[in-house]
Tab-separated table of N, CA and C in Angstrom:
chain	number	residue	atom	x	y	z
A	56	UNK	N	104.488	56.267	-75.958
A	56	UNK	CA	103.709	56.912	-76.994
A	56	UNK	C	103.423	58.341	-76.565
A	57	UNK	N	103.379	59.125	-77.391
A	57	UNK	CA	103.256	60.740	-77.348
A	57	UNK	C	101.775	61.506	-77.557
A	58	UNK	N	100.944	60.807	-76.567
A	58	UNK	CA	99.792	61.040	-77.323
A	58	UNK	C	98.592	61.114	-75.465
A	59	UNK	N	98.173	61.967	-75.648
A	59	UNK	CA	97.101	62.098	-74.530
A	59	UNK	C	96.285	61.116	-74.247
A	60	UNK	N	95.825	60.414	-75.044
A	60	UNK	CA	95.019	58.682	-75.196
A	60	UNK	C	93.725	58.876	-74.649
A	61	UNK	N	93.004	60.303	-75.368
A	61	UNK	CA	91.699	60.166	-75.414
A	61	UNK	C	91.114	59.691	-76.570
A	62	UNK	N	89.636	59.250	-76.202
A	62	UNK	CA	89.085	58.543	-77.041
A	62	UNK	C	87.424	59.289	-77.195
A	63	UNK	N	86.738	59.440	-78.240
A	63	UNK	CA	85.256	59.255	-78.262
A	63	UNK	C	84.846	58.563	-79.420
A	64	UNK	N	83.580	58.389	-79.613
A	64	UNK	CA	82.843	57.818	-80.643
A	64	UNK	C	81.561	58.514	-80.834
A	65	UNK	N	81.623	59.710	-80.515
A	65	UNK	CA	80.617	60.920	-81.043
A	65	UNK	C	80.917	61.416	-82.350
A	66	UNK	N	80.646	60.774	-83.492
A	66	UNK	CA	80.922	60.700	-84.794
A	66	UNK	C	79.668	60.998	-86.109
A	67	UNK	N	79.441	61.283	-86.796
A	67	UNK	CA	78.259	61.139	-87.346
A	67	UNK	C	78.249	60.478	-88.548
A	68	UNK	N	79.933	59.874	-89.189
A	68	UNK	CA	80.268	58.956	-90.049
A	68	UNK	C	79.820	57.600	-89.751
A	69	UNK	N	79.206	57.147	-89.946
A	69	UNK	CA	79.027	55.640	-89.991
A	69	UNK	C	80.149	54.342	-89.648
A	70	UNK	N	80.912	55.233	-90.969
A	70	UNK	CA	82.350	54.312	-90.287
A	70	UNK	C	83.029	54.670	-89.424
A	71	UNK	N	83.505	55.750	-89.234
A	71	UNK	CA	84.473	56.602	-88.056
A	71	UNK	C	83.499	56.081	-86.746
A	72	UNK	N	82.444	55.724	-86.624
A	72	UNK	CA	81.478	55.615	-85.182
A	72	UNK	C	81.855	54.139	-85.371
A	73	UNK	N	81.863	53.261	-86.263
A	73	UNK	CA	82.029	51.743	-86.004
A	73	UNK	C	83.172	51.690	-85.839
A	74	UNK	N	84.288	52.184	-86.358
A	74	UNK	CA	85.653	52.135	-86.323
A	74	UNK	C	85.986	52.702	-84.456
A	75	UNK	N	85.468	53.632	-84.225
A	75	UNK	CA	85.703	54.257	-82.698
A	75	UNK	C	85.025	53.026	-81.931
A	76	UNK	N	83.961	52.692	-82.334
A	76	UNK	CA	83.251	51.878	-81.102
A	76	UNK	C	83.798	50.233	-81.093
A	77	UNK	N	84.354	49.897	-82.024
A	77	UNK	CA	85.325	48.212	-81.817
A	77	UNK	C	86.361	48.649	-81.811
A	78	UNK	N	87.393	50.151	-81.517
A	78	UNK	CA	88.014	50.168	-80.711
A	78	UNK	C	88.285	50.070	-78.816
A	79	UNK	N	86.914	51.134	-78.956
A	79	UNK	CA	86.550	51.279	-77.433
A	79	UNK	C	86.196	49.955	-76.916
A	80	UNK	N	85.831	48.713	-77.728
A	80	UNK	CA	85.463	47.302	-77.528
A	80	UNK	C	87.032	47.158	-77.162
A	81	UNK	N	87.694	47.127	-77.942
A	81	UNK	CA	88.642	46.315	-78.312
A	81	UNK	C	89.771	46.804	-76.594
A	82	UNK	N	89.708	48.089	-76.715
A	82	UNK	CA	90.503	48.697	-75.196
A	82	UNK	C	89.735	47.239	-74.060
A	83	UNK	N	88.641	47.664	-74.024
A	83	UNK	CA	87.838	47.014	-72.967
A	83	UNK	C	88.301	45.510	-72.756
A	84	UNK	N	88.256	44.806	-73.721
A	84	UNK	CA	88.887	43.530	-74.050
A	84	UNK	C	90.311	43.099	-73.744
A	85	UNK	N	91.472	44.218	-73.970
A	85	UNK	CA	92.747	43.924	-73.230
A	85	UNK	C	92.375	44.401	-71.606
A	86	UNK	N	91.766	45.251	-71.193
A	86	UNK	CA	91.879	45.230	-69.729
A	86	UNK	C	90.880	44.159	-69.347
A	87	UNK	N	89.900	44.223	-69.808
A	87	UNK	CA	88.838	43.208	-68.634
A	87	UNK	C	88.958	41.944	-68.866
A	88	UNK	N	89.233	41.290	-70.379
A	88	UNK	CA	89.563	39.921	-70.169
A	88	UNK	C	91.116	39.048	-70.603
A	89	UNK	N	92.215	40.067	-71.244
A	89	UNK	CA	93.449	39.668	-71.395
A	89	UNK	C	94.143	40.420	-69.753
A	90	UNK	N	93.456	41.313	-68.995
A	90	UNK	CA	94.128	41.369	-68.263
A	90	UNK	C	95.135	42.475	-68.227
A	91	UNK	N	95.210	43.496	-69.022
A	91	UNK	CA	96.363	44.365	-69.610
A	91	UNK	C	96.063	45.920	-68.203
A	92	UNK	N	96.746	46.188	-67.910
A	92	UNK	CA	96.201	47.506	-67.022
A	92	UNK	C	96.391	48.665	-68.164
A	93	UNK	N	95.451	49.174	-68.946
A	93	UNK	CA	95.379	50.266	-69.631
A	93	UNK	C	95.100	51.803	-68.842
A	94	UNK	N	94.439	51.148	-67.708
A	94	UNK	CA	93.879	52.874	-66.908
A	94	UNK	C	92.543	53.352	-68.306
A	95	UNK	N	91.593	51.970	-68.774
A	95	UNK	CA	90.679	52.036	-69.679
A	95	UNK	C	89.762	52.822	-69.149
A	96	UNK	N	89.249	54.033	-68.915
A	96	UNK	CA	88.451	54.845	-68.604
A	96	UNK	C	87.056	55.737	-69.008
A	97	UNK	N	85.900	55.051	-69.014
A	97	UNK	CA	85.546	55.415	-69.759
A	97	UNK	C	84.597	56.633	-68.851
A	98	UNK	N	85.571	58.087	-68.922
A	98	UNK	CA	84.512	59.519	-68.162
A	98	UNK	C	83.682	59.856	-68.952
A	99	UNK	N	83.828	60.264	-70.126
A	99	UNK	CA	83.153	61.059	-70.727
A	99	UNK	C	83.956	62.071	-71.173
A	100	UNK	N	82.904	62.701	-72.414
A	100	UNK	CA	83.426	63.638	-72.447
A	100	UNK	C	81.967	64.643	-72.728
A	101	UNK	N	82.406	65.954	-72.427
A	101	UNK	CA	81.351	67.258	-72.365
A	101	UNK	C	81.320	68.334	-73.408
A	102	UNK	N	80.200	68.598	-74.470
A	102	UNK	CA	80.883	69.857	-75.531
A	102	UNK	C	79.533	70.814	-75.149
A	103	UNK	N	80.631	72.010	-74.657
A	103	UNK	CA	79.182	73.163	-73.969
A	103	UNK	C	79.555	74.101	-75.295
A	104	UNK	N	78.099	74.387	-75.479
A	104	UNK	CA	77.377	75.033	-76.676
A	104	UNK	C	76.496	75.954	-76.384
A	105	UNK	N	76.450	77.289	-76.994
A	105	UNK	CA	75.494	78.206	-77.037
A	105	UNK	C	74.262	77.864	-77.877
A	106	UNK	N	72.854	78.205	-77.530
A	106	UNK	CA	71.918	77.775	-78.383
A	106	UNK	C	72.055	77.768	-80.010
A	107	UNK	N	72.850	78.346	-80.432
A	107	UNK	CA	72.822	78.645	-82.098
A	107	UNK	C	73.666	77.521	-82.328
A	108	UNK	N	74.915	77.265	-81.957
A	108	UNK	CA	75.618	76.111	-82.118
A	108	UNK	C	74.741	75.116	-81.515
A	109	UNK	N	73.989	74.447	-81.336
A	109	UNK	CA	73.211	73.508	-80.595
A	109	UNK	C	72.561	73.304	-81.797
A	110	UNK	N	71.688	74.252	-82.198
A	110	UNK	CA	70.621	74.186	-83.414
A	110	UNK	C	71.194	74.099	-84.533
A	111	UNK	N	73.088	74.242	-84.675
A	111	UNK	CA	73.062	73.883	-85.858
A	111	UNK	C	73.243	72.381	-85.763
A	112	UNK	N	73.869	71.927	-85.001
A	112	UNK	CA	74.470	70.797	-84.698
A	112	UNK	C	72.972	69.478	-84.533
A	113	UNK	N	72.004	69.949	-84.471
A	113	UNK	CA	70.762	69.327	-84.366
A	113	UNK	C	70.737	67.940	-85.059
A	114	UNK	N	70.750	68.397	-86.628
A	114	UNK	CA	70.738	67.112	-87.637
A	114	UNK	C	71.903	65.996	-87.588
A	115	UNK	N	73.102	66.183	-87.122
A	115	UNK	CA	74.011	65.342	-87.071
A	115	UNK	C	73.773	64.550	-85.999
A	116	UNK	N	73.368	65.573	-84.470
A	116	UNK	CA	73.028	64.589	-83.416
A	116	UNK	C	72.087	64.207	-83.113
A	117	UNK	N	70.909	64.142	-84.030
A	117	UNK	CA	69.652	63.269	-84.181
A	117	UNK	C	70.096	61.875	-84.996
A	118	UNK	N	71.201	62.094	-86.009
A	118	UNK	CA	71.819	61.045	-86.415
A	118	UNK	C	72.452	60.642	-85.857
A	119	UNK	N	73.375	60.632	-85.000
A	119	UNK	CA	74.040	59.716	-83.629
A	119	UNK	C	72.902	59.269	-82.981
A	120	UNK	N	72.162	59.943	-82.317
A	120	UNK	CA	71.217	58.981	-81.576
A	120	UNK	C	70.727	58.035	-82.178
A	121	UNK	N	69.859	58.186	-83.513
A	121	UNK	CA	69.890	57.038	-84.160
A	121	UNK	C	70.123	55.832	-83.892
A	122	UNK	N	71.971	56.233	-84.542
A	122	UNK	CA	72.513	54.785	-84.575
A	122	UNK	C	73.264	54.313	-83.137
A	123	UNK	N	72.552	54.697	-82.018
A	123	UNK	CA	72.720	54.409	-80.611
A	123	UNK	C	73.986	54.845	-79.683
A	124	UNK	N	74.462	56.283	-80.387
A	124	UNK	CA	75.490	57.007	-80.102
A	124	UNK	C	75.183	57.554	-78.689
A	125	UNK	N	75.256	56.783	-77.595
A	125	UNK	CA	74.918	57.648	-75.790
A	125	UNK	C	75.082	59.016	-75.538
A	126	UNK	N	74.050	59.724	-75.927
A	126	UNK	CA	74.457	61.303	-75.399
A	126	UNK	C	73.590	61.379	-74.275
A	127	UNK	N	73.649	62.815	-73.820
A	127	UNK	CA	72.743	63.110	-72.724
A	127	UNK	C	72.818	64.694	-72.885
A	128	UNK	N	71.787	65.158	-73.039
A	128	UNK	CA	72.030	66.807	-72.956
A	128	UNK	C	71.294	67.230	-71.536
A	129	UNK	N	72.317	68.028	-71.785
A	129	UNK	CA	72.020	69.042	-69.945
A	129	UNK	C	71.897	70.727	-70.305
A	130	UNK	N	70.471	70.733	-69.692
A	130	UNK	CA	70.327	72.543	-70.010
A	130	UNK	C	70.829	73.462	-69.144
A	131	UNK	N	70.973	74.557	-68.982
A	131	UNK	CA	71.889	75.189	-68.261
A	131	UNK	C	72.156	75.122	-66.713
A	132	UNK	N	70.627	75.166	-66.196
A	132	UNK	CA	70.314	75.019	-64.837
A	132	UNK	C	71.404	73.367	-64.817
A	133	UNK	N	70.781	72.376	-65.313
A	133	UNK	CA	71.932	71.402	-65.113
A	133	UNK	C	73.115	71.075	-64.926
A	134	UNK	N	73.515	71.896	-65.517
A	134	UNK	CA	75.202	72.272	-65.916
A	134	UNK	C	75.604	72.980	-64.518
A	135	UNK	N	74.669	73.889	-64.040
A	135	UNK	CA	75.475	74.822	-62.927
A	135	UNK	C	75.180	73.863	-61.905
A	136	UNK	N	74.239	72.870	-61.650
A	136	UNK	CA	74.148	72.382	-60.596
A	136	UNK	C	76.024	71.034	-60.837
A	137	UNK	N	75.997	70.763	-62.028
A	137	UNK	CA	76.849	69.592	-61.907
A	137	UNK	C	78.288	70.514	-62.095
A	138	UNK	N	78.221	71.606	-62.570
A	138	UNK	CA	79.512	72.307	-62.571
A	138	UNK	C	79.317	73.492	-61.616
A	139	UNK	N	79.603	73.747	-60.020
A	139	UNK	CA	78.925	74.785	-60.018
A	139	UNK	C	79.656	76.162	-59.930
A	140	UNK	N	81.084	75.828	-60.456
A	140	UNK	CA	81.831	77.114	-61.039
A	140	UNK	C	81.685	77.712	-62.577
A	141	UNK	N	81.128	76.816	-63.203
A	141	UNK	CA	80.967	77.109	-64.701
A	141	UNK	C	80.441	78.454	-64.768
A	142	UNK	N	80.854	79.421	-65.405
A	142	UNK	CA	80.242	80.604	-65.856
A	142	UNK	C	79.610	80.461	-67.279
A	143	UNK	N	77.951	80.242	-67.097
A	143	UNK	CA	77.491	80.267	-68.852
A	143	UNK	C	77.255	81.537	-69.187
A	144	UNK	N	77.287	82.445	-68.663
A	144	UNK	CA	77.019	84.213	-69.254
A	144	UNK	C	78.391	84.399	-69.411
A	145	UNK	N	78.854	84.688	-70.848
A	145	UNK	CA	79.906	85.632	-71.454
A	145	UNK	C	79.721	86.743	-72.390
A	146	UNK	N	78.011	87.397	-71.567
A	146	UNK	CA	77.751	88.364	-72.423
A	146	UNK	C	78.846	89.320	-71.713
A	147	UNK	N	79.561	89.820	-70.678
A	147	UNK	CA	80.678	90.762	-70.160
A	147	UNK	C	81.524	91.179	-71.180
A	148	UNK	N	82.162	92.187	-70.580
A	148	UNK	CA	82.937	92.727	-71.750
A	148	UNK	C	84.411	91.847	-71.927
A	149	UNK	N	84.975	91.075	-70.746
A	149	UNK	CA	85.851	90.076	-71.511
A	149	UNK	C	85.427	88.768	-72.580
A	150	UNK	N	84.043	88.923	-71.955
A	150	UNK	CA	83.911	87.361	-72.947
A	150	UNK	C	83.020	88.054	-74.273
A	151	UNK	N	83.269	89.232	-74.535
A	151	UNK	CA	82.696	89.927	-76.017
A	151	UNK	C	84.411	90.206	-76.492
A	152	UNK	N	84.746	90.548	-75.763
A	152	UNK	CA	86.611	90.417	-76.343
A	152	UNK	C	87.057	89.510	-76.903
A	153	UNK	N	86.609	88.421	-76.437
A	153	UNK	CA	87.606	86.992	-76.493
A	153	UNK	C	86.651	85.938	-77.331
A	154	UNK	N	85.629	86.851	-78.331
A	154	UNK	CA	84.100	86.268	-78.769
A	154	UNK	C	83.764	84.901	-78.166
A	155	UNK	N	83.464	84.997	-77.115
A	155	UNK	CA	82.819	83.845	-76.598
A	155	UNK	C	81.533	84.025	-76.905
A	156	UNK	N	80.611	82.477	-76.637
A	156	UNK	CA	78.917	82.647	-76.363
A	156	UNK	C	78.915	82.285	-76.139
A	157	UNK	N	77.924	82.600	-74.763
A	157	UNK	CA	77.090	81.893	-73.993
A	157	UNK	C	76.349	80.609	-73.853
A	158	UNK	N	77.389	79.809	-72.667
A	158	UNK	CA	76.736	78.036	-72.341
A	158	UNK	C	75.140	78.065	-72.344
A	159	UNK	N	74.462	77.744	-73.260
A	159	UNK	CA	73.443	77.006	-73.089
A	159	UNK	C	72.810	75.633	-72.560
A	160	UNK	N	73.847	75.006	-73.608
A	160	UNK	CA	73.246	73.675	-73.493
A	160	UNK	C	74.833	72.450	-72.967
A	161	UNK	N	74.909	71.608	-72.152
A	161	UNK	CA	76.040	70.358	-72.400
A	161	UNK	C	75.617	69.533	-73.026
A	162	UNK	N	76.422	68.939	-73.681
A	162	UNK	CA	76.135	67.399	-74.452
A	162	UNK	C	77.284	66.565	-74.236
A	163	UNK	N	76.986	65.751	-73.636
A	163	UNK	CA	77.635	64.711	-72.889
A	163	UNK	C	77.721	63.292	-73.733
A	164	UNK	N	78.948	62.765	-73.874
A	164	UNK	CA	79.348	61.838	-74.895
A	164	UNK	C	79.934	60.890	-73.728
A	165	UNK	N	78.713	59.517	-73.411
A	165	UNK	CA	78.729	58.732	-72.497
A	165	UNK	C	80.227	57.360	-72.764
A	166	UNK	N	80.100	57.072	-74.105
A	166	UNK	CA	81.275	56.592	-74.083
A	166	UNK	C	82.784	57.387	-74.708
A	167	UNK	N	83.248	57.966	-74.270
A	167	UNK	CA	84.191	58.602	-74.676
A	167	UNK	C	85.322	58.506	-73.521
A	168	UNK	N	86.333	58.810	-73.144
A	168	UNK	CA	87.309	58.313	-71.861
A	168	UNK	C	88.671	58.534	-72.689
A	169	UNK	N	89.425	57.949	-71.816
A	169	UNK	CA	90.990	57.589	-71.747
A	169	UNK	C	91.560	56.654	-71.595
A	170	UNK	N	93.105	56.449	-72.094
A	170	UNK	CA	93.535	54.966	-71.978
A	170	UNK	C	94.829	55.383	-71.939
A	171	UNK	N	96.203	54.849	-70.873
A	171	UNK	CA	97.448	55.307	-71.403
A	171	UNK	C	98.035	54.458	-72.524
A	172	UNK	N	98.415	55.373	-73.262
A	172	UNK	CA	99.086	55.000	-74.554
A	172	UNK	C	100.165	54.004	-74.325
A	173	UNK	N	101.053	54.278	-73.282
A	173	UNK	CA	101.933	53.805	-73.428
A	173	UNK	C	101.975	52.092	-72.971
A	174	UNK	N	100.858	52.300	-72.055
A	174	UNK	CA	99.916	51.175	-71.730
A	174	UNK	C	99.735	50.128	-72.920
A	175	UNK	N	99.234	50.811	-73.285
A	175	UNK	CA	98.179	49.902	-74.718
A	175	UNK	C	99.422	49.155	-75.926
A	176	UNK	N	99.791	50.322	-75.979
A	176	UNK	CA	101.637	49.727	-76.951
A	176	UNK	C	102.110	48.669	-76.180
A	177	UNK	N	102.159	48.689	-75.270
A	177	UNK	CA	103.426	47.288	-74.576
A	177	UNK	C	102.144	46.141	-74.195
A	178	UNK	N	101.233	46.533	-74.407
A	178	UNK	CA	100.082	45.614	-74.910
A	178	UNK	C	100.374	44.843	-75.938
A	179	UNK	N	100.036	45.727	-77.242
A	179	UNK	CA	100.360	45.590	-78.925
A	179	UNK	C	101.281	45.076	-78.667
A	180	UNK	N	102.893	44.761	-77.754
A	180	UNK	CA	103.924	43.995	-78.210
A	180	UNK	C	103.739	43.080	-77.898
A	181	UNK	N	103.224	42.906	-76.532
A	181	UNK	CA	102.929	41.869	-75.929
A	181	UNK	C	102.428	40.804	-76.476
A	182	UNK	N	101.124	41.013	-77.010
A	182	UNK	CA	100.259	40.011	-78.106
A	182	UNK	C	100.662	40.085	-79.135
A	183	UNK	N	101.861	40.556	-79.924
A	183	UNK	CA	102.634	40.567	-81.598
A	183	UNK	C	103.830	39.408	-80.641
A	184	UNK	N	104.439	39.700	-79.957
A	184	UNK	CA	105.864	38.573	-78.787
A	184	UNK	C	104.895	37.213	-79.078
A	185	UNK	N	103.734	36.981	-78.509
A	185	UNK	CA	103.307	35.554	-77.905
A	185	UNK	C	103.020	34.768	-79.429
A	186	UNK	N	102.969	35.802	-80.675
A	186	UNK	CA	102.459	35.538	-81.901
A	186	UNK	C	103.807	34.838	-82.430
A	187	UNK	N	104.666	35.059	-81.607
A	187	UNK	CA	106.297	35.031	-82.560
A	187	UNK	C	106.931	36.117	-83.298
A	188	UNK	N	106.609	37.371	-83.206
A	188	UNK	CA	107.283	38.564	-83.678
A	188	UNK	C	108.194	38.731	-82.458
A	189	UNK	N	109.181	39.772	-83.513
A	189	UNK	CA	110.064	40.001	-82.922
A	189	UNK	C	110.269	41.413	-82.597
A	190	UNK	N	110.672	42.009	-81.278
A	190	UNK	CA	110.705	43.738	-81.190
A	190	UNK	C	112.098	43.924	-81.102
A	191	UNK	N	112.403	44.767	-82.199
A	191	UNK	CA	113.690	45.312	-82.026
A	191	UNK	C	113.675	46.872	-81.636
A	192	UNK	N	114.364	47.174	-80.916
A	192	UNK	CA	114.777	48.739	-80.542
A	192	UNK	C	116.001	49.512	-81.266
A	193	UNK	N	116.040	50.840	-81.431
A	193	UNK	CA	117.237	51.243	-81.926
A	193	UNK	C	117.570	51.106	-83.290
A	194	UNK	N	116.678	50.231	-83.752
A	194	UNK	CA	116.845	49.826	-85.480
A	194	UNK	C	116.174	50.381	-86.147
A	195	UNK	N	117.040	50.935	-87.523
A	195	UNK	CA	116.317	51.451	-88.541
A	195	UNK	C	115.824	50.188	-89.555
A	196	UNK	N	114.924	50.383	-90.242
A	196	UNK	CA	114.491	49.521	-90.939
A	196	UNK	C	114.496	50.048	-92.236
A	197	UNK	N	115.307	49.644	-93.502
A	197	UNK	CA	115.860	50.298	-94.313
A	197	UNK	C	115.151	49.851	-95.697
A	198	UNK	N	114.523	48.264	-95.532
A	198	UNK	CA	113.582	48.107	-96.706
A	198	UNK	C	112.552	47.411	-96.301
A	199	UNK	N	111.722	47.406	-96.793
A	199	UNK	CA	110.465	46.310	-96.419
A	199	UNK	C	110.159	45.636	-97.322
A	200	UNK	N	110.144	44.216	-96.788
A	200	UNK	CA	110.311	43.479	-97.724
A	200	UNK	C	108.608	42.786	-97.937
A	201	UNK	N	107.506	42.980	-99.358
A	201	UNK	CA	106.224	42.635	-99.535
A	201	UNK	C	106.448	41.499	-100.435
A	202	UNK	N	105.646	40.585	-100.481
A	202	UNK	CA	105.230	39.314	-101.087
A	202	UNK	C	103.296	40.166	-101.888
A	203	UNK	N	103.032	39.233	-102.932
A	203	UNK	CA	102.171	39.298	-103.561
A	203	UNK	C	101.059	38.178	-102.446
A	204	UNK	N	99.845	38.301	-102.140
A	204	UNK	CA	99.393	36.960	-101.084
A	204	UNK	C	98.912	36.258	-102.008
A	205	UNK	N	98.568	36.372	-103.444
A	205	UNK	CA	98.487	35.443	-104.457
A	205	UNK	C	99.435	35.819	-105.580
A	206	UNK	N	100.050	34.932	-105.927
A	206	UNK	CA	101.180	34.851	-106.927
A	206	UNK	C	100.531	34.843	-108.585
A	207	UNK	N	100.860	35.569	-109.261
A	207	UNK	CA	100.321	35.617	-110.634
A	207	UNK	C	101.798	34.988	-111.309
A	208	UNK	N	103.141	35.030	-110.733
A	208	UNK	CA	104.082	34.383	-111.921
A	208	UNK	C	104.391	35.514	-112.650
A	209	UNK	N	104.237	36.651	-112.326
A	209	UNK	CA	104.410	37.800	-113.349
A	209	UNK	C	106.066	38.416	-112.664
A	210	UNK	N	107.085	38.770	-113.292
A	210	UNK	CA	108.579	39.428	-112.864
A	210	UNK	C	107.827	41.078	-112.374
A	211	UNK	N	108.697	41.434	-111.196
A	211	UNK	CA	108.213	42.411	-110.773
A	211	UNK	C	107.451	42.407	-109.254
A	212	UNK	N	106.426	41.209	-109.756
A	212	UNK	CA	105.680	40.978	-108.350
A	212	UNK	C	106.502	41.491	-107.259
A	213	UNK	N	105.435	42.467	-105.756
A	213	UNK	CA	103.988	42.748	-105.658
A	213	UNK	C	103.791	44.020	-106.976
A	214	UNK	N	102.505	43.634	-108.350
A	214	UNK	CA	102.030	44.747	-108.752
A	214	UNK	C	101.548	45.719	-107.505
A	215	UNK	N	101.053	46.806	-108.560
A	215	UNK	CA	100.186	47.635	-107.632
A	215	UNK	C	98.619	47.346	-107.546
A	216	UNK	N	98.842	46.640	-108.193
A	216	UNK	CA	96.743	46.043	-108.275
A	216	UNK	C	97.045	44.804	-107.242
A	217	UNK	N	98.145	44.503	-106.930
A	217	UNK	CA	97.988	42.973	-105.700
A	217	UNK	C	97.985	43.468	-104.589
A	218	UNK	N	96.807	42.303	-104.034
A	218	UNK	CA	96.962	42.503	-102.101
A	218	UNK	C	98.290	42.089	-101.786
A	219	UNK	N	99.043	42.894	-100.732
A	219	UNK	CA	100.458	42.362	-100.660
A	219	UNK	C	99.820	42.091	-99.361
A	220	UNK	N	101.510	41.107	-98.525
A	220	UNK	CA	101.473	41.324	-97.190
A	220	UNK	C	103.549	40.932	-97.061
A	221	UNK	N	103.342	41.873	-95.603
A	221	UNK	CA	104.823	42.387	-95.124
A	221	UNK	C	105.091	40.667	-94.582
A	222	UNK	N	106.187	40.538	-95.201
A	222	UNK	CA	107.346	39.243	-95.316
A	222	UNK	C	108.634	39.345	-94.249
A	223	UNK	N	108.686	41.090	-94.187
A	223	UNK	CA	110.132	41.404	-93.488
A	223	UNK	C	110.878	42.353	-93.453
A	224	UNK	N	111.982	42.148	-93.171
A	224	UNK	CA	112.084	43.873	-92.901
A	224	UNK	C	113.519	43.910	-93.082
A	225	UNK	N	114.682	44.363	-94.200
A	225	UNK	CA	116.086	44.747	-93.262
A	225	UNK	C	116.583	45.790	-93.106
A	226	UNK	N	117.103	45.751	-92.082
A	226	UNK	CA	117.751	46.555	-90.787
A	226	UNK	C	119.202	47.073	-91.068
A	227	UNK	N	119.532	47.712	-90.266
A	227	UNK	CA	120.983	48.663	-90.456
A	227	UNK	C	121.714	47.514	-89.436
């Protein structure tokens, strides 16, 4: 898979935060009790903000906390002690070039991490194999074949108003 395989659930959608967080379940679940080596990691992640971006960002992340979204904010002195190369002054004349502003504040997104992708896929086959699917490589898949999951008897079936589900697939 082609993909860096970071993850957070610093969201302020309701669903996008439930959807992120029974994923981040769901990672946890192939490594700790199917056993899968994902490299499931959960570091963190860090978004450094100048006070104005902080204050706008206020109302959304009073709503994450809320709904029990793990942050942690760190004020500057914090930051230099836990970073202690970080430069938060970009009042200089490169960082007025390059419009930067000035680190104020970190906000730290406790569950957020990494997972290798490529990991997690040969996972996904793994548990689709033990189901009785089949993985083919190299194949194009040229139609897909849908069933209606309740049959109305109507010519045509799957409408577009029916729940379908995938029946099959043929191949070149």
């Amino acid at each position: 898979a082609k993909s860096a395989g970071g993850f957070r659930n610093v969201l302020a959608s309701d669903k996008n935060r439930l959807l992120a967080d029974s994923t981040i379940e769901w990672f946890s679940h192939l490594q700790n009790n199917l056993g899968y080596d994902l490299k499931f990691s959960k570091i963190g992640y860090l978004w450094l903000l100048s006070e104005d971006e902080h204050v706008k960002l206020k109302d959304p992340l009073n709503k994450m906390l809320s709904m029990g979204v793990e942050l942690r904010f760190l004020e500057k002195e914090e930051l230099r002690l836990v970073i202690p190369d970080l430069i938060t002054d970009q009042s200089d004349e490169e960082g007025e070039l390059m419009g930067l502003k000035s680190i104020d504040v970190g906000i730290f997104g406790a569950r957020c991490g990494t997972v290798n992708t490529d990991a997690l896929v040969r996972s996904y086959e793994s548990e689709f194999l033990k189901l009785g699917g089949e993985a083919r490589y190299n194949t194009t898949a040229t139609r897909l074949s849908l069933n209606p999951k309740k049959k109305l008897g109507i010519p045509g079936e799957p409408l577009v108003c029916q729940d379908v589900t995938l029946t099959g697939a043929k191949t070149d």
